[in-house]
Short mmCIF file of C-alpha atoms in Angstrom, two decimals:
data_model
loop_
_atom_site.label_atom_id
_atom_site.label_comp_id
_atom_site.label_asym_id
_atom_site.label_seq_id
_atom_site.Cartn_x
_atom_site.Cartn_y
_atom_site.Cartn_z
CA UNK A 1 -9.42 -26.70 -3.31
CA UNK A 2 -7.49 -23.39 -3.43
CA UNK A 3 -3.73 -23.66 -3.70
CA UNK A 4 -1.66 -20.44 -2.69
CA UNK A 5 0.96 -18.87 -4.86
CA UNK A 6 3.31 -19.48 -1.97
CA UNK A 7 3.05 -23.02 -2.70
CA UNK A 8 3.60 -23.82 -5.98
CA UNK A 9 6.60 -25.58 -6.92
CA UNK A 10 8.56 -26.40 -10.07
CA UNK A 11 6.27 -28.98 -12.30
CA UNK A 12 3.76 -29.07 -10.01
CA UNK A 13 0.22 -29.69 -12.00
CA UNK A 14 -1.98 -26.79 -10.63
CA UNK A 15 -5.60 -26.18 -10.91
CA UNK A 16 -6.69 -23.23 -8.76
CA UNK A 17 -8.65 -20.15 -8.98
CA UNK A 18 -6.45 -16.69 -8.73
CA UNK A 19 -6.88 -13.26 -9.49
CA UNK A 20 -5.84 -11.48 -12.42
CA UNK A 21 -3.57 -8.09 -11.50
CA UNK A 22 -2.01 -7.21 -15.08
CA UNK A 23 -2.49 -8.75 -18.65
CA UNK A 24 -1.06 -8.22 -21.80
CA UNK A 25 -0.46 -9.94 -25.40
CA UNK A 26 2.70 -9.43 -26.81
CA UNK A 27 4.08 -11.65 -29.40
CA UNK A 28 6.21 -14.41 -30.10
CA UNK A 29 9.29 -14.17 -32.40
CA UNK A 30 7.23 -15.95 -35.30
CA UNK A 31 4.60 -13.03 -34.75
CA UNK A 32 1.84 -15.12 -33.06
CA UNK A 33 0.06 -13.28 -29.72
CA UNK A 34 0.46 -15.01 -26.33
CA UNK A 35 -1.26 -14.46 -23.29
CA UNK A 36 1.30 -12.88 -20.16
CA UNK A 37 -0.45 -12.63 -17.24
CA UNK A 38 0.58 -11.92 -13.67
CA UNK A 39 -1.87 -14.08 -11.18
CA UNK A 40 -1.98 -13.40 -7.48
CA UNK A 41 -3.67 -14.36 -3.93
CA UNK A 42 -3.24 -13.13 -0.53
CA UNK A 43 0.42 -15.09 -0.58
CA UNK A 44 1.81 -13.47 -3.36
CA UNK A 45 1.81 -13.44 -6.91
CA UNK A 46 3.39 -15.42 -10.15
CA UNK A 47 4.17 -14.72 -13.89
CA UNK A 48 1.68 -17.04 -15.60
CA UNK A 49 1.98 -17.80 -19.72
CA UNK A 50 -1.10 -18.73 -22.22
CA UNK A 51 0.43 -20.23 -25.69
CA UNK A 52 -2.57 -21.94 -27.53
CA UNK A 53 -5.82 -20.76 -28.15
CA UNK A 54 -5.31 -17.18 -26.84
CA UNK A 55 -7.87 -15.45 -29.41
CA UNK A 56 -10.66 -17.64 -27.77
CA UNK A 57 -10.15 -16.59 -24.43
CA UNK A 58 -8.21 -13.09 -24.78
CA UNK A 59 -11.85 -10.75 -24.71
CA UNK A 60 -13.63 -13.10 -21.57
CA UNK A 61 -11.70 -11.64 -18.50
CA UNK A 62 -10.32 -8.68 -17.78
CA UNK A 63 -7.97 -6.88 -15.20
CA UNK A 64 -9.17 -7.69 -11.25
CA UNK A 65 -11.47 -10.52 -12.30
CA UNK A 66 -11.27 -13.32 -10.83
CA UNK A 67 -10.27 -16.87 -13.22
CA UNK A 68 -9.72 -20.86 -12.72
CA UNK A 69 -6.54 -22.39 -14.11
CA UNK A 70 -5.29 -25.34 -15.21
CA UNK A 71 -1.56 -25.38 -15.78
CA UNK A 72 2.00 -26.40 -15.26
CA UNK A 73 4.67 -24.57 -12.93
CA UNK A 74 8.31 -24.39 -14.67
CA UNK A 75 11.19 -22.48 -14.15
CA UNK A 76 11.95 -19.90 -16.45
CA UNK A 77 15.75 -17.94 -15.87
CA UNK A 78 15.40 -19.79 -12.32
CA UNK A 79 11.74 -18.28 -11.34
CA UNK A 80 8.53 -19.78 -11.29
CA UNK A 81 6.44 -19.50 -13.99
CA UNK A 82 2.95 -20.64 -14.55
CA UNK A 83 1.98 -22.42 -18.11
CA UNK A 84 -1.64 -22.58 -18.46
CA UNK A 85 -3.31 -24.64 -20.32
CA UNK A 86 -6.92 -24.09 -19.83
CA UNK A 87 -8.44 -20.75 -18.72
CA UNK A 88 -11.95 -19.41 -17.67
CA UNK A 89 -13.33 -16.55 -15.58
CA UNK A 90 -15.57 -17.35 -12.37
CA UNK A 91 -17.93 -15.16 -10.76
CA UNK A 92 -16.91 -13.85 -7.01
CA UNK A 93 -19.07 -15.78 -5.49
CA UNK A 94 -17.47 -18.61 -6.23
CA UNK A 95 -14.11 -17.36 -4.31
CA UNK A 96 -13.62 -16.97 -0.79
CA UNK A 97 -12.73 -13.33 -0.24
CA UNK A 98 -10.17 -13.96 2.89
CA UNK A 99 -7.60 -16.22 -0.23
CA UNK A 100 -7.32 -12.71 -1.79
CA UNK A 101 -7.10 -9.72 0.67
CA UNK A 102 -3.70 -10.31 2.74
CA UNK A 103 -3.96 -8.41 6.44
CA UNK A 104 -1.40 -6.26 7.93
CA UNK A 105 0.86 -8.23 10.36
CA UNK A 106 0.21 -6.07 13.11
CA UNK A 107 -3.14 -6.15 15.04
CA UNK A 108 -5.15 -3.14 13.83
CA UNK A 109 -6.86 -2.98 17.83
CA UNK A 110 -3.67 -2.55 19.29
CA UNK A 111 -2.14 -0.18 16.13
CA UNK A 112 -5.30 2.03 16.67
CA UNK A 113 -4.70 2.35 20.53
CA UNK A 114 -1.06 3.86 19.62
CA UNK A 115 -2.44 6.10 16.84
CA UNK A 116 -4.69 7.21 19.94
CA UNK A 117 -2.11 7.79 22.72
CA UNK A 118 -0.32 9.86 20.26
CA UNK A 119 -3.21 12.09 19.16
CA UNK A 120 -4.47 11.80 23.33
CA UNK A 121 -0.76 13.94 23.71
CA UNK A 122 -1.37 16.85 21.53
CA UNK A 123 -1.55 20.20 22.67
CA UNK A 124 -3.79 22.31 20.17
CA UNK A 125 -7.28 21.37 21.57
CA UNK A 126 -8.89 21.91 18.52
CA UNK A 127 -6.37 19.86 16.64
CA UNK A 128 -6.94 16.67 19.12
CA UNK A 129 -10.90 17.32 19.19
CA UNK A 130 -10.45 17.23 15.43
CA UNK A 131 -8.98 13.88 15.54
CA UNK A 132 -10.60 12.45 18.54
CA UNK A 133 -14.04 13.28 16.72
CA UNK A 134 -13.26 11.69 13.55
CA UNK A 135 -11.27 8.36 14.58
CA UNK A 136 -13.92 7.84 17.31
CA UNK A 137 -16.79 8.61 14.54
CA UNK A 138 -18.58 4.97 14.43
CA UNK A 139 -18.93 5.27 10.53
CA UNK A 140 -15.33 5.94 10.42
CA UNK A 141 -13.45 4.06 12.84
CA UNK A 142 -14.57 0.44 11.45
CA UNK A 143 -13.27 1.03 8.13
CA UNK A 144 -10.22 2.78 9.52
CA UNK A 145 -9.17 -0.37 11.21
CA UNK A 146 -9.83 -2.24 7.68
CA UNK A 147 -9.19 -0.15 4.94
CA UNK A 148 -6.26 -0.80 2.56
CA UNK A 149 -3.81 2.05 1.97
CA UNK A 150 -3.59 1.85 -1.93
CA UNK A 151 -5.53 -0.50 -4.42
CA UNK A 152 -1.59 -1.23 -5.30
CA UNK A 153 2.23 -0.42 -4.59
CA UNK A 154 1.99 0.10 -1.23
CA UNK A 155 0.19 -1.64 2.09
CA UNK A 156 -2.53 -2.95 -0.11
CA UNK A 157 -3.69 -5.15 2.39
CA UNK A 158 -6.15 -5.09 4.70
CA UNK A 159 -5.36 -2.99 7.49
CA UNK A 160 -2.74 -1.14 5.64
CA UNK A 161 -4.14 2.44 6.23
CA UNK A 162 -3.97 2.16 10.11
CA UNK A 163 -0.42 0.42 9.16
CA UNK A 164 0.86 3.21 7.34
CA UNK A 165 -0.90 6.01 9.58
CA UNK A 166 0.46 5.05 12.58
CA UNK A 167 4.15 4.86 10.75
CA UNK A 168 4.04 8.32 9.29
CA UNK A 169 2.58 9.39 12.89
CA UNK A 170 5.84 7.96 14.65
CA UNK A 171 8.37 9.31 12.60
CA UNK A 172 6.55 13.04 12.79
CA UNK A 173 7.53 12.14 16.55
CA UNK A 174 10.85 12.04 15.44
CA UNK A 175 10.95 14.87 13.00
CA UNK A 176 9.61 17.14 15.27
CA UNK A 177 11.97 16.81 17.87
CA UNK A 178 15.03 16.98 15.24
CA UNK A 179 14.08 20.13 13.81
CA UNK A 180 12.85 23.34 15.38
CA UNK A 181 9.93 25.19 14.93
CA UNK A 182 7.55 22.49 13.69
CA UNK A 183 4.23 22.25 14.71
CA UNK A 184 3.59 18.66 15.87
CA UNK A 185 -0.04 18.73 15.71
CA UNK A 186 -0.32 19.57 12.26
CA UNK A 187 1.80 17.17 11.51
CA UNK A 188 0.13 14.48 13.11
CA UNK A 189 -3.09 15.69 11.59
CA UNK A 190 -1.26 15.21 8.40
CA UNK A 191 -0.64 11.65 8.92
CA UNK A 192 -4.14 10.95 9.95
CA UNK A 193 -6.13 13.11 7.20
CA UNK A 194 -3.58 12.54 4.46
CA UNK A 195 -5.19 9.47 3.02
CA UNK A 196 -8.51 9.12 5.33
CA UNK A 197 -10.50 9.79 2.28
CA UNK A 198 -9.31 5.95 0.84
CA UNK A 199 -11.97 4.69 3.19
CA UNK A 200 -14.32 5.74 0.84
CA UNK A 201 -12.44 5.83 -2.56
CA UNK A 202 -11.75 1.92 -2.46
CA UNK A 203 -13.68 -1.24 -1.87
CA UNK A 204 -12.19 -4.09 -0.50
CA UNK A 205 -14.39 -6.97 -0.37
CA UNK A 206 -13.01 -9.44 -2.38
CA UNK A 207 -9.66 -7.60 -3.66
CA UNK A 208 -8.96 -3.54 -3.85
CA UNK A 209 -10.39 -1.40 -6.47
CA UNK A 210 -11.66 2.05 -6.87
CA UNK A 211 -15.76 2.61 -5.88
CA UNK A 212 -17.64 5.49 -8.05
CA UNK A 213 -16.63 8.13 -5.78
CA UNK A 214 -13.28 7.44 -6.03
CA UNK A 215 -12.96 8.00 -9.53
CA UNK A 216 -15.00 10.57 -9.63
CA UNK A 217 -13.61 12.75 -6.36
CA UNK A 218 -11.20 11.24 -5.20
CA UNK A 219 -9.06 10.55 -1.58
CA UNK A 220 -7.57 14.24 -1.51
CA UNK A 221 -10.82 16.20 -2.00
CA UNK A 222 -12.93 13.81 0.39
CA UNK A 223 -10.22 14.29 3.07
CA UNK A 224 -10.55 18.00 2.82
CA UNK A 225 -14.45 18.01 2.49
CA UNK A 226 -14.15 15.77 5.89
CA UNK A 227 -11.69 18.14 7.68
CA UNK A 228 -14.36 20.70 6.86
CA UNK A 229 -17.64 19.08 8.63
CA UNK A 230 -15.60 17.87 11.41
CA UNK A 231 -14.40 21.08 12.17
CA UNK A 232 -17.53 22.94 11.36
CA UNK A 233 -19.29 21.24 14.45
CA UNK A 234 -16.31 22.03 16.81
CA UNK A 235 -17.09 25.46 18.65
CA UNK A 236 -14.85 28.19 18.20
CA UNK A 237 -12.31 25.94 15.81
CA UNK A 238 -10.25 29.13 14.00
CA UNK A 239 -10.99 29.41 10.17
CA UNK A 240 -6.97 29.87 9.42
CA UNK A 241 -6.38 26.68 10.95
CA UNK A 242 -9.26 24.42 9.26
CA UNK A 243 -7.56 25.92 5.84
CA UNK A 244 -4.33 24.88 6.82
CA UNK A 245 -5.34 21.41 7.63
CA UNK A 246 -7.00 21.55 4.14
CA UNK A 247 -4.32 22.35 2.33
CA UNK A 248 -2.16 19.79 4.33
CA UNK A 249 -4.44 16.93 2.69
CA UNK A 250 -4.40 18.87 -0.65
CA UNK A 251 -0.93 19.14 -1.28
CA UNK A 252 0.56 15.88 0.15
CA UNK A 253 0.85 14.26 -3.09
CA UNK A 254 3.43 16.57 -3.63
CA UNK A 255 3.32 17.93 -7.25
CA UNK A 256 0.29 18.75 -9.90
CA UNK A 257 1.67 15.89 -12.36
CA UNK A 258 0.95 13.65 -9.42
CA UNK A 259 -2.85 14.54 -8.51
CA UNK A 260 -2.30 17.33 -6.27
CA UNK A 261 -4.93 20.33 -6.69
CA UNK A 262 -1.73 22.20 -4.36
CA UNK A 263 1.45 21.95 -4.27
CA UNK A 264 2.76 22.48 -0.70
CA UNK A 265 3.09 25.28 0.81
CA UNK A 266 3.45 25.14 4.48
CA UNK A 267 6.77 23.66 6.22
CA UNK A 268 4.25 21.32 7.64
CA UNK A 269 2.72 20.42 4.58
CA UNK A 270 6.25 20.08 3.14
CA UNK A 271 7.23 17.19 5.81
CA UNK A 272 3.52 15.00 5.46
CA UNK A 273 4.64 14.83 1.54
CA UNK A 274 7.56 13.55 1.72
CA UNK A 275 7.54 11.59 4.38
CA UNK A 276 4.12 9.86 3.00
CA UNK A 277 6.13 9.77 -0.06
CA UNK A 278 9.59 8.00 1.54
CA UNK A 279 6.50 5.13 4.00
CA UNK A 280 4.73 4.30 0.94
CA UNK A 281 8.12 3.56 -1.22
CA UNK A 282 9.54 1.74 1.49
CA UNK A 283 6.94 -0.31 1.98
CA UNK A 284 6.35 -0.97 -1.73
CA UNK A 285 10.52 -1.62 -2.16
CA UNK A 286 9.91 -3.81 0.57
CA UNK A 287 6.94 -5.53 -0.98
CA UNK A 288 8.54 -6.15 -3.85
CA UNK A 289 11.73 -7.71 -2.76
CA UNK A 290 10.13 -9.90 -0.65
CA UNK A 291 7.58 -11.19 -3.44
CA UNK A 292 10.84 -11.34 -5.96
CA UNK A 293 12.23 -13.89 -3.42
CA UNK A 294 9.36 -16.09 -3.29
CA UNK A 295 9.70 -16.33 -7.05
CA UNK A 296 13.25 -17.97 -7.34
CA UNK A 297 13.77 -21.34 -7.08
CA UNK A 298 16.93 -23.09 -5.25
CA UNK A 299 19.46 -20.82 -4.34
CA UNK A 300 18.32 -17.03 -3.75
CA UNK A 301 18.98 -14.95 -6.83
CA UNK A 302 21.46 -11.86 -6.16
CA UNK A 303 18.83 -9.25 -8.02
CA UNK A 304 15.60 -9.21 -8.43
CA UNK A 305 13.93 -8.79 -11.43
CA UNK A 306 13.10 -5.34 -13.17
CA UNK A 307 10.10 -3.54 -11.39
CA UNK A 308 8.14 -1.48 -13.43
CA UNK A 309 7.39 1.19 -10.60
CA UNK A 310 11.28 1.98 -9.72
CA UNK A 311 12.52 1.45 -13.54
CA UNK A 312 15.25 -0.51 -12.21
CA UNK A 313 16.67 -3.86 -10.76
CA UNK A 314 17.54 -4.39 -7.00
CA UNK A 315 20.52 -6.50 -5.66
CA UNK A 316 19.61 -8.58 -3.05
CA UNK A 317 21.97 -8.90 0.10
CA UNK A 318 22.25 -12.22 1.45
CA UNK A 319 24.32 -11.18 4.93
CA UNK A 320 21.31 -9.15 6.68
CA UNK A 321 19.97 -10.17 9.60
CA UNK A 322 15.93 -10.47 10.30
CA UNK A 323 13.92 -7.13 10.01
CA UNK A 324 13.01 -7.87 13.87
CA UNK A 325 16.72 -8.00 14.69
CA UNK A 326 17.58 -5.16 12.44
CA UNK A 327 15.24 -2.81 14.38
CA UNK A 328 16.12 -3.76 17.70
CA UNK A 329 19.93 -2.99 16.68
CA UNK A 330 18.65 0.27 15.54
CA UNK A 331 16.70 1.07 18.36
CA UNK A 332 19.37 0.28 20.69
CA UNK A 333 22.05 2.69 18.40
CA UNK A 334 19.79 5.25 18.76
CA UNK A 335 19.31 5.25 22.51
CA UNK A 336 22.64 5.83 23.02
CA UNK A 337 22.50 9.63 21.82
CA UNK A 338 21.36 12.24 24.12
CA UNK A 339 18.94 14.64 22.17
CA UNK A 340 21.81 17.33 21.71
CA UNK A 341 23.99 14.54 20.57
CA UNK A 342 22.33 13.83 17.42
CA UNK A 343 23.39 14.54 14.32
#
């Protein structure tokens, strides 16, 4: 019987299967190696600690595989922690894929049909033909409404593409109509084409990790090479445009250091990097905080512990009200401005 992460309590005697997201073997203070793992489901995810017989087991699983544990839960500095006493890797098959990938909260059906009314408003008919043909494509669109955004970090979870897509789509809404002389369109094509390639860079199955053409090509280059054939079979669809659209895709990681064959160089261009840049570390901050919480034990700790991809700690407020809440509050702020009013 498989027992969720989520439900683990202090000294409960656990024997589950989970999957194995980071491992490492540091050492003790008398010098002797340990096993530090960090296990995970679709729930969440908990610190787990090997102290005997680590050099028997150390070489026989690896990163994203899959193992069966027998262990203790403690608290450790008021956090679960996950003392395992026996250890061995199992084969996917013996797993049920659904305990591992976690879904997107939103319905991806209904997310699609917004990420369709706003492409359905552009004005560039090349631009929405673009679009229509590729989200319509019945290759594409089935993955589109599945695929995970990022293996990690950020709206790894099934559905999480559409998720993020449609997020980065809104807030071009916004941006567009703050600042002048934007082009919408491309910026919506940004938010659609920026990441499209994932669909065929990861495999999600059981949990998220890179296929062969991932590695070898990767999201950015199979988002361009897309932009190209799609655009190649629309009639009359300008050169100068197809290239900007390619370079959109290109450059939206930003910087060379950070996989980008361009750095940006388009206003447009400029906007889909950072603002895939500010969805993806919101989501991931939010990720985070929210997983940090389910760790502690009793009463909520203030900060969360130190995460590795913000180098720092986080303090956690305790007076907020509900995200849901929060939203409709800012929703309702906002309405209150007439366009020329805003700052």
């Amino acid at each position: 019987m498989k027992i969720f992460v989520k439900d683990l309590k202090d000294k409960d005697q656990v024997e589950s299967y989970f999957l194995v997201r980071t491992k490492s073997t540091p050492l003790t203070k008398n010098g002797k190696p340990y096993l530090a793992l960090m296990l995970g489901d679709c729930s969440g995810a908990i610190e787990a600690r090997m102290w005997d017989n680590v050099d028997k087991i150390i070489d026989s699983f690896q990163v994203d595989d899959f193992v069966r544990v027998r262990g203790t839960v403690n608290l450790y500095q008021k956090r679960k922690q996950l003392i395992i006493g026996e250890l061995s890797k199992i084969s996917k098959s013996e797993i049920n894929s659904a305990d591992f990938l976690p879904s997107s909260k939103f319905e991806s059906d209904i997310m699609f049909k917004n990420l369709m009314a706003i492409v359905n408003g552009m004005k560039n008919k090349y631009l929405r033909q673009l679009c229509l043909d590729t989200l319509e494509d019945p290759e594409i669109k089935p993955k589109y409404l599945k695929c995970p955004a990022a293996r990690t970090i950020h709206h790894n979870w099934v559905g999480g593409l559409l998720e993020h897509t449609l997020s980065i789509s809104k807030m071009m809404l916004f941006v567009a109509s703050h600042y002048e002389g934007l082009d919408l369109d491309l910026l919506i094509v940004g938010a659609i084409f920026h990441d499209i390639g994932k669909i065929w860079e990861l495999s999600y199955e059981s949990n998220v990790s890179y296929t062969d053409v991932g590695r070898l090509v990767g999201h950015l280059v199979l988002g361009s090479e897309l932009i190209e054939k799609k655009a190649s079979q629309i009639k009359g669809f300008p050169e100068e445009l197809k290239n900007i659209c390619k370079h959109i895709v290109l450059s939206h990681h930003g910087k060379y250091e950070y996989g980008s064959p361009k750095r940006p160089k388009l206003l447009e261009a400029f906007i889909v990097s950072y603002i895939d840049d500010l969805d993806s570390k919101i989501a991931a901050l939010q990720g985070f905080i929210q997983s940090e919480k389910s760790k502690s034990a009793g009463e909520q700790a203030s900060w969360t512990g130190h995460s590795s991809v913000f180098d720092r700690y986080f303090f956690i407020r305790k007076d907020l009200k509900s995200a849901s809440q929060e939203a409709g509050a800012n929703d309702q702020r906002l309405s209150q401005f007439e366009p020329e009013q805003q700052l």
